[in-house]
Short mmCIF file of C-alpha atoms in Angstrom, two decimals:
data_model
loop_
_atom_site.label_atom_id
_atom_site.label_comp_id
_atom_site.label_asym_id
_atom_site.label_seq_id
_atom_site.Cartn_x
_atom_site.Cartn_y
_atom_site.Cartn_z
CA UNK Q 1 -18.73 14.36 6.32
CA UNK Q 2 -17.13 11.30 7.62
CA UNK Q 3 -14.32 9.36 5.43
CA UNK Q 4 -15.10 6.79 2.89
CA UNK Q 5 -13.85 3.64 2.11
CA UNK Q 6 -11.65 3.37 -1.02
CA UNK Q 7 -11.99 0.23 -3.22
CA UNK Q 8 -8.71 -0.10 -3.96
CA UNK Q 9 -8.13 -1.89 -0.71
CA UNK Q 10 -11.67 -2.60 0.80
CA UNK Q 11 -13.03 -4.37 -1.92
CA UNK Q 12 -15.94 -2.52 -2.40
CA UNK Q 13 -17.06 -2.10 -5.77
CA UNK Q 14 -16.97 0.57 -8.32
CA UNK Q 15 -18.99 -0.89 -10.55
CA UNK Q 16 -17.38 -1.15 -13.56
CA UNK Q 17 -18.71 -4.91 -15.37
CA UNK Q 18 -17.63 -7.79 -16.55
CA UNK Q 19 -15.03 -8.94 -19.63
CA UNK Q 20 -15.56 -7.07 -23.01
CA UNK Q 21 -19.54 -6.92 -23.69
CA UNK Q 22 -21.16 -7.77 -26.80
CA UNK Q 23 -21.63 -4.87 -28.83
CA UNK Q 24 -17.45 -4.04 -27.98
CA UNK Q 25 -16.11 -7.34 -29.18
CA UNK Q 26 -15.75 -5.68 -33.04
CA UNK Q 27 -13.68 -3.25 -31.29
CA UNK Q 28 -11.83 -5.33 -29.05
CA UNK Q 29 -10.47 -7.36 -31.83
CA UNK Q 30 -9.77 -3.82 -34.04
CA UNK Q 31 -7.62 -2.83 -31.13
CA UNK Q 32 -5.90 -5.90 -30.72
CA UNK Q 33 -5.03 -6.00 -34.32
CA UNK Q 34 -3.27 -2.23 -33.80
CA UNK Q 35 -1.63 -3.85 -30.62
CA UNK Q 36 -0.20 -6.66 -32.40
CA UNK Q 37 1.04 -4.36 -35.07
CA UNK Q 38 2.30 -1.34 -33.01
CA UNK Q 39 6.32 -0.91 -32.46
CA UNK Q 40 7.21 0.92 -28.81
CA UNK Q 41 6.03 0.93 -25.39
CA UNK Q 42 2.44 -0.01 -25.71
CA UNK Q 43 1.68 2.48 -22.56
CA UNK Q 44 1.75 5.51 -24.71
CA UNK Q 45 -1.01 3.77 -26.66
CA UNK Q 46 -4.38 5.26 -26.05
CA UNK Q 47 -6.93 2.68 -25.08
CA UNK Q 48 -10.37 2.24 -26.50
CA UNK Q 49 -12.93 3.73 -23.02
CA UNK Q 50 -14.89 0.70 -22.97
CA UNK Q 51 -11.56 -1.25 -21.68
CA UNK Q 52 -10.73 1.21 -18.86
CA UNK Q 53 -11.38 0.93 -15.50
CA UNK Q 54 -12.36 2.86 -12.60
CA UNK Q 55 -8.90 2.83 -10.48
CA UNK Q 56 -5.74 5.18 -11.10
CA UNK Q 57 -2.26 3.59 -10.95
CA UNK Q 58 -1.43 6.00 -7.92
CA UNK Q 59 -4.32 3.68 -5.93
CA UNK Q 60 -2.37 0.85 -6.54
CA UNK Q 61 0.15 1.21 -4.09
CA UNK Q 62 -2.68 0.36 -0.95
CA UNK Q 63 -2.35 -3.13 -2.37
CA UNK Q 64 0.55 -3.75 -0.41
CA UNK Q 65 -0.82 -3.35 3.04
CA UNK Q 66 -4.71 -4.77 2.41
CA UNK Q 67 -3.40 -6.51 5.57
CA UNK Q 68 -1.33 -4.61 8.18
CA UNK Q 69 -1.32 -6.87 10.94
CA UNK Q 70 0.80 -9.05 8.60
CA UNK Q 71 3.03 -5.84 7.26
CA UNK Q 72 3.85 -5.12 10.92
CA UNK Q 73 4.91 -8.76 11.98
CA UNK Q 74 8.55 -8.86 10.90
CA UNK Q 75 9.28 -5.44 13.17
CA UNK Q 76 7.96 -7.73 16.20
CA UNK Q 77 10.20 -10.83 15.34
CA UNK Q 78 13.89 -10.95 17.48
CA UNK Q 79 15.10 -13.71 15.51
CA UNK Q 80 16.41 -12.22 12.22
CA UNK Q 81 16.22 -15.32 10.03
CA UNK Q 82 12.26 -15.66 11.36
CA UNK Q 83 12.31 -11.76 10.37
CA UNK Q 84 13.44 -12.33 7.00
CA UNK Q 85 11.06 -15.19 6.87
CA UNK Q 86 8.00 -13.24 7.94
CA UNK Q 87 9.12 -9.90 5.26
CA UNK Q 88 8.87 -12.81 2.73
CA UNK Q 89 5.38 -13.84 3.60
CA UNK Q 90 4.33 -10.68 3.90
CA UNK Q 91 5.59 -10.10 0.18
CA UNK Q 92 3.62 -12.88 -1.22
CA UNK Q 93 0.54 -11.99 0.66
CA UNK Q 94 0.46 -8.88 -1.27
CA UNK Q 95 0.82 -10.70 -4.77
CA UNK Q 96 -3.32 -11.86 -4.76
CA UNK Q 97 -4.43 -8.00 -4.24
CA UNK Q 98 -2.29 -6.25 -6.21
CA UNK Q 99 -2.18 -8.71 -9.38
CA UNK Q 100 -5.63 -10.86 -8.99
CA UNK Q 101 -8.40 -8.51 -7.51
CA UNK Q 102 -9.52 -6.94 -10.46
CA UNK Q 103 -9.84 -9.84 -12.31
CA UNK Q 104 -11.69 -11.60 -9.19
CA UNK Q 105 -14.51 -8.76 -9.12
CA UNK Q 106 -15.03 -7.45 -12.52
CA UNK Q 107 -14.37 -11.12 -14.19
CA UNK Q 108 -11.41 -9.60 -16.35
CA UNK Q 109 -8.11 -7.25 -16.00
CA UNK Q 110 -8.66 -3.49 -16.69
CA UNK Q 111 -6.88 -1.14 -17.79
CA UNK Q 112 -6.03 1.47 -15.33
CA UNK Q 113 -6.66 5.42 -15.50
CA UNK Q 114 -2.55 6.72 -16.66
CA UNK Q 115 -2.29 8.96 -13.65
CA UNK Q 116 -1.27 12.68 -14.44
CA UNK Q 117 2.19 14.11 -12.93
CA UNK Q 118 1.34 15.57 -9.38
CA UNK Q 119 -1.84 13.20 -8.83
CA UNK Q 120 -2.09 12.00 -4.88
CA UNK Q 121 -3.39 9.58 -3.43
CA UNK Q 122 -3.59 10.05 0.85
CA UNK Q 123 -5.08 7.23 2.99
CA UNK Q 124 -4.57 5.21 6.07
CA UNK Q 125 -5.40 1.69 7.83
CA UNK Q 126 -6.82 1.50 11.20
CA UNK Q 127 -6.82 -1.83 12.75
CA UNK Q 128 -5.43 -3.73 15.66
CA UNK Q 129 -2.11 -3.11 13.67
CA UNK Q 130 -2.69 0.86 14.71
CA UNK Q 131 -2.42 3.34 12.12
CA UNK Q 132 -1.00 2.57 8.93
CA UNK Q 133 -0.32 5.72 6.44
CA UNK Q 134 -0.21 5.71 3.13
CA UNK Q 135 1.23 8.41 0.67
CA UNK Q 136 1.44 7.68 -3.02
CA UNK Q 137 1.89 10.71 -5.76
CA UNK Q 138 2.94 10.90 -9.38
CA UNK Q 139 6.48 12.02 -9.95
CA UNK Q 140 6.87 11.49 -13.54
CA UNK Q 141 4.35 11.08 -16.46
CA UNK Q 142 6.89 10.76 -19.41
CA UNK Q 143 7.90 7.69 -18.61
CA UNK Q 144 5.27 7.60 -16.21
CA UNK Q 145 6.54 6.70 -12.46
CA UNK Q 146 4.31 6.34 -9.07
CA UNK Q 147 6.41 6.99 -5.95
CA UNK Q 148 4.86 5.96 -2.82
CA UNK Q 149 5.27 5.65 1.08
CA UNK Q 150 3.95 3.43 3.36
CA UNK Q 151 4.27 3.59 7.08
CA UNK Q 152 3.36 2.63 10.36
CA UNK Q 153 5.26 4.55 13.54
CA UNK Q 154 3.83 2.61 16.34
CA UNK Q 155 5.78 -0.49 15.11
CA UNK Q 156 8.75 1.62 13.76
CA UNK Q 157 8.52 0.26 10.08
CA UNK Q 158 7.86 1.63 6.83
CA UNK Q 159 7.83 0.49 2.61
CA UNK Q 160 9.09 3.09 0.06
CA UNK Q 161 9.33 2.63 -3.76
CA UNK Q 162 8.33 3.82 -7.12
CA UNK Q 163 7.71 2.40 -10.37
CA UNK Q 164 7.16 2.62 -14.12
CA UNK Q 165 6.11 0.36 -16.33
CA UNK Q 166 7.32 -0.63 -19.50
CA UNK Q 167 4.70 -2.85 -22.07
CA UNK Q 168 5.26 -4.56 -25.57
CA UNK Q 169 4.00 -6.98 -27.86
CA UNK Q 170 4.71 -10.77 -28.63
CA UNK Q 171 1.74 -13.06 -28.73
CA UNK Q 172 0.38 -11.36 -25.43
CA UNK Q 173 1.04 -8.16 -23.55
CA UNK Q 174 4.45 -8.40 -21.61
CA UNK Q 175 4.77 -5.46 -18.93
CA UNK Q 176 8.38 -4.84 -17.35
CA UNK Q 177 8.17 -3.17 -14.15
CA UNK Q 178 10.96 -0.79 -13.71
CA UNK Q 179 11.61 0.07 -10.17
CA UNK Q 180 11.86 -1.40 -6.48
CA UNK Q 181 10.49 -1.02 -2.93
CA UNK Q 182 12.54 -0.90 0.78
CA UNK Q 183 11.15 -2.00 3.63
CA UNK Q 184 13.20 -0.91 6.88
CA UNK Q 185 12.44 -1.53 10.63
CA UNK Q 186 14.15 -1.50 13.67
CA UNK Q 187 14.96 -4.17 15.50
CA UNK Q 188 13.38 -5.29 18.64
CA UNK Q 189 15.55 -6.48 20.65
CA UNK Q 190 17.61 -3.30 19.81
CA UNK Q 191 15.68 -0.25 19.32
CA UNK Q 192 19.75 1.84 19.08
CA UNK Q 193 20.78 -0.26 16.23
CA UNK Q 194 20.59 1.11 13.10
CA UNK Q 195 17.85 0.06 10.70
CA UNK Q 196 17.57 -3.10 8.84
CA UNK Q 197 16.78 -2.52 5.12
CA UNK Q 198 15.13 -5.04 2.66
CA UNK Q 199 15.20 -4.46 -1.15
CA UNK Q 200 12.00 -5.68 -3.07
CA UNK Q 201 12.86 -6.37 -6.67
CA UNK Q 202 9.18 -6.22 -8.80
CA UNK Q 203 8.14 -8.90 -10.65
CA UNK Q 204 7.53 -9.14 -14.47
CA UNK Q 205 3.92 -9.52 -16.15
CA UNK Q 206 2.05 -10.93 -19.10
CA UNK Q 207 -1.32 -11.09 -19.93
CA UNK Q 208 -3.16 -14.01 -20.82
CA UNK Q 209 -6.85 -14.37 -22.22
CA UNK Q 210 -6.85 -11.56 -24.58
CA UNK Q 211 -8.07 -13.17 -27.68
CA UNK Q 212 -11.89 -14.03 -25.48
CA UNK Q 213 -12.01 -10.70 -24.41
CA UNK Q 214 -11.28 -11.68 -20.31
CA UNK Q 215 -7.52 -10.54 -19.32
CA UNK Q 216 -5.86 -11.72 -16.40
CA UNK Q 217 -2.46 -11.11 -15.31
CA UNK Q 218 0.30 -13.64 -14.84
CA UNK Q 219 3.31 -13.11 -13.39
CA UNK Q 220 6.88 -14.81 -15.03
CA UNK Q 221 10.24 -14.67 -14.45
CA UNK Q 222 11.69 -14.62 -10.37
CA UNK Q 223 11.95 -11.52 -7.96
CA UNK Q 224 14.22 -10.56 -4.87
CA UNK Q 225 14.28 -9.66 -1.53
CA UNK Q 226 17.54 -9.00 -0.34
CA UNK Q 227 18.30 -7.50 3.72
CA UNK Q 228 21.01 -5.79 4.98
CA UNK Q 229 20.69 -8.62 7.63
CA UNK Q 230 22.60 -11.08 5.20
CA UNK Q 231 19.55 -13.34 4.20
CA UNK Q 232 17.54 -13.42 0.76
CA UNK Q 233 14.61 -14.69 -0.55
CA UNK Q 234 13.95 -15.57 -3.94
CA UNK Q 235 10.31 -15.69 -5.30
CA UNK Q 236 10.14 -18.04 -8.83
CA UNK Q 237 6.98 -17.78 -10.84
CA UNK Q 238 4.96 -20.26 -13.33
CA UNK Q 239 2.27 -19.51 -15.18
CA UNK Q 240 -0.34 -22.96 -16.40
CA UNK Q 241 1.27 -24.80 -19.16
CA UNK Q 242 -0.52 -25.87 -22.11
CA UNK Q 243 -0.88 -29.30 -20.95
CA UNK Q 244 0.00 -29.36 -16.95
CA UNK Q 245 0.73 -27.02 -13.90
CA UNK Q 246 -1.34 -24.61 -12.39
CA UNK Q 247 -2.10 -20.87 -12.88
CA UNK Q 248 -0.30 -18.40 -10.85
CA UNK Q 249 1.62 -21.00 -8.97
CA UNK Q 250 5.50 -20.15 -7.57
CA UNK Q 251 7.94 -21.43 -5.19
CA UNK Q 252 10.11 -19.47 -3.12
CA UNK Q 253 13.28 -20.22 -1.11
CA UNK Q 254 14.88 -18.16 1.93
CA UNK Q 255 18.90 -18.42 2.45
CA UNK Q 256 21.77 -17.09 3.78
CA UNK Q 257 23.05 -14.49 1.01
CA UNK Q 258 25.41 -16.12 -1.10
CA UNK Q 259 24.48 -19.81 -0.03
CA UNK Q 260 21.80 -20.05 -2.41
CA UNK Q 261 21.67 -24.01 -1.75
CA UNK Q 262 21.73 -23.78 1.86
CA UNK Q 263 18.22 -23.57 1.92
CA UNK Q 264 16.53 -22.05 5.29
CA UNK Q 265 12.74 -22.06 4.39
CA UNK Q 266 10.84 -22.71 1.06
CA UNK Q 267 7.54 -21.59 0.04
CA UNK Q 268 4.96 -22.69 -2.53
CA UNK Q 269 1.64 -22.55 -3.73
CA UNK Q 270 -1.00 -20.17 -5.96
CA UNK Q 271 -0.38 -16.60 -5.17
CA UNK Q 272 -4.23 -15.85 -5.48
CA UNK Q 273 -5.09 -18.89 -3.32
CA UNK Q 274 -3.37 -20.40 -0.94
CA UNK Q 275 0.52 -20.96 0.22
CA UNK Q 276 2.45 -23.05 2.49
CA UNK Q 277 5.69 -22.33 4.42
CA UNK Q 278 8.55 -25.08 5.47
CA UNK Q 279 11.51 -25.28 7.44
CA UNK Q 280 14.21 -26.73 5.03
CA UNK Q 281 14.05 -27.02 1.51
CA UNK Q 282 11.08 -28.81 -0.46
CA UNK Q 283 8.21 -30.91 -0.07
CA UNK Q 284 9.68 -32.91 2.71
CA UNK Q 285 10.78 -29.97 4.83
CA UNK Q 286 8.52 -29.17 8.21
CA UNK Q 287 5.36 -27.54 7.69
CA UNK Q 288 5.33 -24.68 10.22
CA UNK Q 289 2.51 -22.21 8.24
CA UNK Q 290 -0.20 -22.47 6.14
CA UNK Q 291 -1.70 -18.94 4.44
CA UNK Q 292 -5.00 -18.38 2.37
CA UNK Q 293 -5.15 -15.61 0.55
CA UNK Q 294 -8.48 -15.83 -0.25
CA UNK Q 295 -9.63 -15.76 3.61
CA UNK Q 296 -7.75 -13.53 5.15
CA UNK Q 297 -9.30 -10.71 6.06
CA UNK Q 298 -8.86 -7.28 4.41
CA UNK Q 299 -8.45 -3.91 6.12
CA UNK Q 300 -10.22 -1.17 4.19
CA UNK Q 301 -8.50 1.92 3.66
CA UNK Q 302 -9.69 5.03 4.95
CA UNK Q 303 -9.97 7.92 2.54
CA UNK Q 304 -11.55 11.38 2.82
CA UNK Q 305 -14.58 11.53 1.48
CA UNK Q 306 -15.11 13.51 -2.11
CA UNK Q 307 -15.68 16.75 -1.28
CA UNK Q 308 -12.82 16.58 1.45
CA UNK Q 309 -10.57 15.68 -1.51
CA UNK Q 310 -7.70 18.18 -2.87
CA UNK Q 311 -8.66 18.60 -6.39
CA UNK Q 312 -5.00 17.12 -7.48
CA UNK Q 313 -6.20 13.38 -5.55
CA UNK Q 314 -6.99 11.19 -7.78
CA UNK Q 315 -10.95 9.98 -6.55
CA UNK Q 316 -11.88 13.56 -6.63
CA UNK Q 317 -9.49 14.45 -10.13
CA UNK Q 318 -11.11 11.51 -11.97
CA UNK Q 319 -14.43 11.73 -10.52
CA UNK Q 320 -16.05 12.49 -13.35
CA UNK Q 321 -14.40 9.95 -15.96
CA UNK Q 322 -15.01 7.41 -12.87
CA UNK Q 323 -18.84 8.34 -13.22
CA UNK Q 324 -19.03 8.34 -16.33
CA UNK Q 325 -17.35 4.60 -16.69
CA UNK Q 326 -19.59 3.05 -14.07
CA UNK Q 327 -22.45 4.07 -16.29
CA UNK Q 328 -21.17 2.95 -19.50
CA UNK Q 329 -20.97 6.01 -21.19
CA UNK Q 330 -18.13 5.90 -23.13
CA UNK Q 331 -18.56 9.49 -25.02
CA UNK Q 332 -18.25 11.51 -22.00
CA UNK Q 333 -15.46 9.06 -20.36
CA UNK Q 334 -13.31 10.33 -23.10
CA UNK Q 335 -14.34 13.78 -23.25
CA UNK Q 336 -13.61 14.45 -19.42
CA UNK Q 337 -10.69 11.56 -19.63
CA UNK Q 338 -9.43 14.61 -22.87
CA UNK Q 339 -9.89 17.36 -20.90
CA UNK Q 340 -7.08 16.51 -17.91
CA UNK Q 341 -4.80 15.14 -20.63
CA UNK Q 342 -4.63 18.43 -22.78
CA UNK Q 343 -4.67 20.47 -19.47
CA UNK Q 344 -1.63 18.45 -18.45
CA UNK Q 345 0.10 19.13 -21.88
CA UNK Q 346 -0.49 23.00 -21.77
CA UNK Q 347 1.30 22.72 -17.82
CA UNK Q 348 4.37 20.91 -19.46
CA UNK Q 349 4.31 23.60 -22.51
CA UNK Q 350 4.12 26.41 -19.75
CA UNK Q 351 6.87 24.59 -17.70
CA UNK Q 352 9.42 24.29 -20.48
CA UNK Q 353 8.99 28.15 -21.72
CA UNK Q 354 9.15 29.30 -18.07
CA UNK Q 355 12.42 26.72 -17.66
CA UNK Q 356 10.84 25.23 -14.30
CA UNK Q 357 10.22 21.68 -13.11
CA UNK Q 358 7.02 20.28 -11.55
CA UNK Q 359 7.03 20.63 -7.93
CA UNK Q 360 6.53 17.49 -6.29
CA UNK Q 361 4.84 17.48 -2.74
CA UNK Q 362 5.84 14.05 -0.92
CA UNK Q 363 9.28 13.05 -3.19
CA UNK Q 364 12.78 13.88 -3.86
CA UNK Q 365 14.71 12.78 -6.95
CA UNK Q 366 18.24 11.78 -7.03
CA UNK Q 367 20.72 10.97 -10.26
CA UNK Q 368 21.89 7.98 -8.36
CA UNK Q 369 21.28 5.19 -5.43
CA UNK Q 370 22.78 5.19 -2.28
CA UNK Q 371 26.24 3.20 -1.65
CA UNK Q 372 24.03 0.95 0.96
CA UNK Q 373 21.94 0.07 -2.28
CA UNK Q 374 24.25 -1.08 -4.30
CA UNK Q 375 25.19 -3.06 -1.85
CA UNK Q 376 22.34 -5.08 -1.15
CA UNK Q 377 21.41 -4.95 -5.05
CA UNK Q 378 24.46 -6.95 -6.07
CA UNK Q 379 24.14 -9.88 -4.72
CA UNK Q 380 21.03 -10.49 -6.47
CA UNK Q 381 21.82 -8.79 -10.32
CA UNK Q 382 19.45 -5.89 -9.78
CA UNK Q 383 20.36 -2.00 -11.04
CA UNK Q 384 18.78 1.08 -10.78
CA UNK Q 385 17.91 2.20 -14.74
CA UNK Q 386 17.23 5.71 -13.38
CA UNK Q 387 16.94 6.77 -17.06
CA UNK Q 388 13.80 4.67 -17.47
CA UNK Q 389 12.15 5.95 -14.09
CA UNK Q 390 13.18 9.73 -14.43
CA UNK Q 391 15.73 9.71 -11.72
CA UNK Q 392 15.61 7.39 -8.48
CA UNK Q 393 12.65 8.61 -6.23
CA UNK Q 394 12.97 8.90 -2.29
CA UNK Q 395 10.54 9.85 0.33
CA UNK Q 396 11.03 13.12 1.53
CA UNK Q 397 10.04 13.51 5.51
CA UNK Q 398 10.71 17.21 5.64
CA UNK Q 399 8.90 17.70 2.22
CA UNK Q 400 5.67 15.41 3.66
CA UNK Q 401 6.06 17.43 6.78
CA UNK Q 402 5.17 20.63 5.27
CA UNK Q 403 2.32 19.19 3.03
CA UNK Q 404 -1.31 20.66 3.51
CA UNK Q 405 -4.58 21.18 1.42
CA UNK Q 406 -4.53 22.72 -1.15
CA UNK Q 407 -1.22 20.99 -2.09
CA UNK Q 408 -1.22 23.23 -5.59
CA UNK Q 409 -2.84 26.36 -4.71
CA UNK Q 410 -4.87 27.74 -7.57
CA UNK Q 411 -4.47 25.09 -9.51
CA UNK Q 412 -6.28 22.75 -11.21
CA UNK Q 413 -5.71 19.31 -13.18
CA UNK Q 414 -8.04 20.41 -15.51
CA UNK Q 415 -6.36 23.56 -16.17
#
């Protein structure tokens, strides 16, 4: 059986509907009532089924390389400023996929399947880019943390990360995003010298147009990218005021670090639509690039098909709550949606008695970051919070070396 293409990246659909239909609106507002009236982190909340959709949070991570010829660029660049630049575009191009694409197909937000600890998601980009890999797995469910790895060895450069999520209440849904992601490459013009490292801070959400039933996500607040090279970029975000701006728009700025003012390039635009780049700092500066992110074109990922799938990856784990939600049957949704959740409880009970830890397949977990982090972290404000994420969450090459189906042997997610 030849491999499919997943939606998560391609764009094809799992058909999941529109905004809240008709005969759900009663229970859309009752749940939005016990939202607005609910003290904690609104992700241990269970959702109503008619509200879920059809993707795990562990296929989330192939939104950041829909397009690998652009995730490649900056390892081609011998001009390190230009390098920075081009790390920067490439982190805005991935804002439209991973925030708006939902919302573009289905006509509102979903919410998202909670992944289970030790779900996987394998897959890979081929293109003129060459082969990009992708590796994503659940380290930690409480709190809940996706680790993933992202990597492409024909132009020597590769994105790591994890991260949780944290979500409360005030006049709309407000998610923090706990976590970060490092791109490294090697140079060009000097394949011996060591790595160059970026650190991707993650930017905060809210969620706008829940009282009609049709959420979208905005993003507030400004994010980081800071390189062991000595430049940063600094992404701003605005959501559409009540009486001018536009939706999703942002500006962004590239400097040396520490010369915040000293402006090298600026950025602005929609991050669902379109942006232009500029030499120099605002309006007047040189226009030297122009991106739509509505026309450029998508790579799908490739996945294995169904019954290729180890029963611990997510397509072929959710399967049949996936099935179930495409057809609008909302009884079995949460009967099969019950029976992995109260498997994955008895596996934690079993766990604790025995005094053993889930063995993850692709990750390693460490107490702290690494002295190289810290350094590129405080220029911009950013710290690790390892108690929110479970620990701080590295690839582990010998690990991923090693890993083969069946990746839990005799096991099941459904017990």
């Amino acid at each position: 059986m030849s491999p499919s293409l997943n939606t998560a990246a391609s764009g094809s659909s799992k058909d999941e509907g529109g905004g809240v239909s008709p005969q759900n609106k009663g229970s859309w507002s009752s749940f939005l009532k016990s939202i607005a009236s609910f003290n904690g982190d609104l992700s241990s909340m269970t959702a109503p089924p008619f509200i879920l959709g059809t993707l795990s949070l562990t296929e989330f991570s192939a939104y950041w390389t829909q397009h690998p010829s652009v995730f490649v660029a900056p390892a081609a660049e011998k001009d390190p400023a230009k390098r920075a630049l081009l790390v920067l575009k490439w982190f805005l191009s991935t804002l439209k996929p991973s925030y708006s694409t939902r919302n573009d197909k289905y006509g509102s937000e979903k919410k998202p399947l909670n992944p289970f600890l030790g779900e996987l998601f394998l897959g890979k980009w081929e293109d003129e880019a060459g082969t990009t890999e992708l590796v994503s797995e659940q380290v930690s469910h409480h709190p809940p943390v996706t680790a993933y790895c992202i990597q492409n060895p024909k132009h020597g450069i590769k994105l790591e990360g994890y991260n949780g999520q944290k979500a409360s209440f005030s006049r709309t849904i407000h998610i923090k995003q706990i976590g970060h992601a490092l791109l490294t490459l090697t140079p060009p013009d000097n394949p011996s010298a060591p790595a160059e490292t970026y650190l991707i801070t993650l930017p905060n959400i809210h969620i706008e147009g829940l009282i009609y039933g049709k959420p979208f996500v905005e993003l507030n607040g400004c994010t980081y990218i800071s390189s062991s090279t000595g430049y940063t970029g600094k992404i701003d975000y605005s959501g559409k005021g009540w009486v001018s701006g536009k939706k999703n728009s942002f500006t962004a700025t590239l400097y040396p670090t520490g010369k915040e003012k000293d402006v090298l390039y600026s950025v602005e635009g929609q991050w669902p639509e379109a942006f232009t780049i500029r030499e120099g700092s605002g309006k007047h500066g040189t226009v030297i690039d122009n991106y739509n992110s509505r026309n450029a074109p998508i790579t799908p990922l490739i996945v294995p098909a169904l019954e290729q799938q180890d029963p611990w990856e997510a397509n072929k784990a959710w399967e049949k709550v996936i099935t179930a939600i495409t057809k609008g049957d909302m009884d079995t949704t949460n009967a099969e949606k019950s029976k992995i959740e109260n498997a994955q409880r008895e596996y934690r009970r079993k766990e604790q008695s025995e005094g053993r830890e889930w063995e993850r397949k692709f990750f390693k977990r460490s107490d702290k970051a690494e002295d190289w982090w810290e350094s590129l972290a405080k220029s911009i404000g950013e710290r690790i919070e390892a108690e929110k994420t479970g620990g701080v969450w590295r690839f582990d090459k010998a690990k991923a070396e090693t890993a083969r189906r069946p990746f839990h042997e005799g096991l099941s997610p459904m017990g």
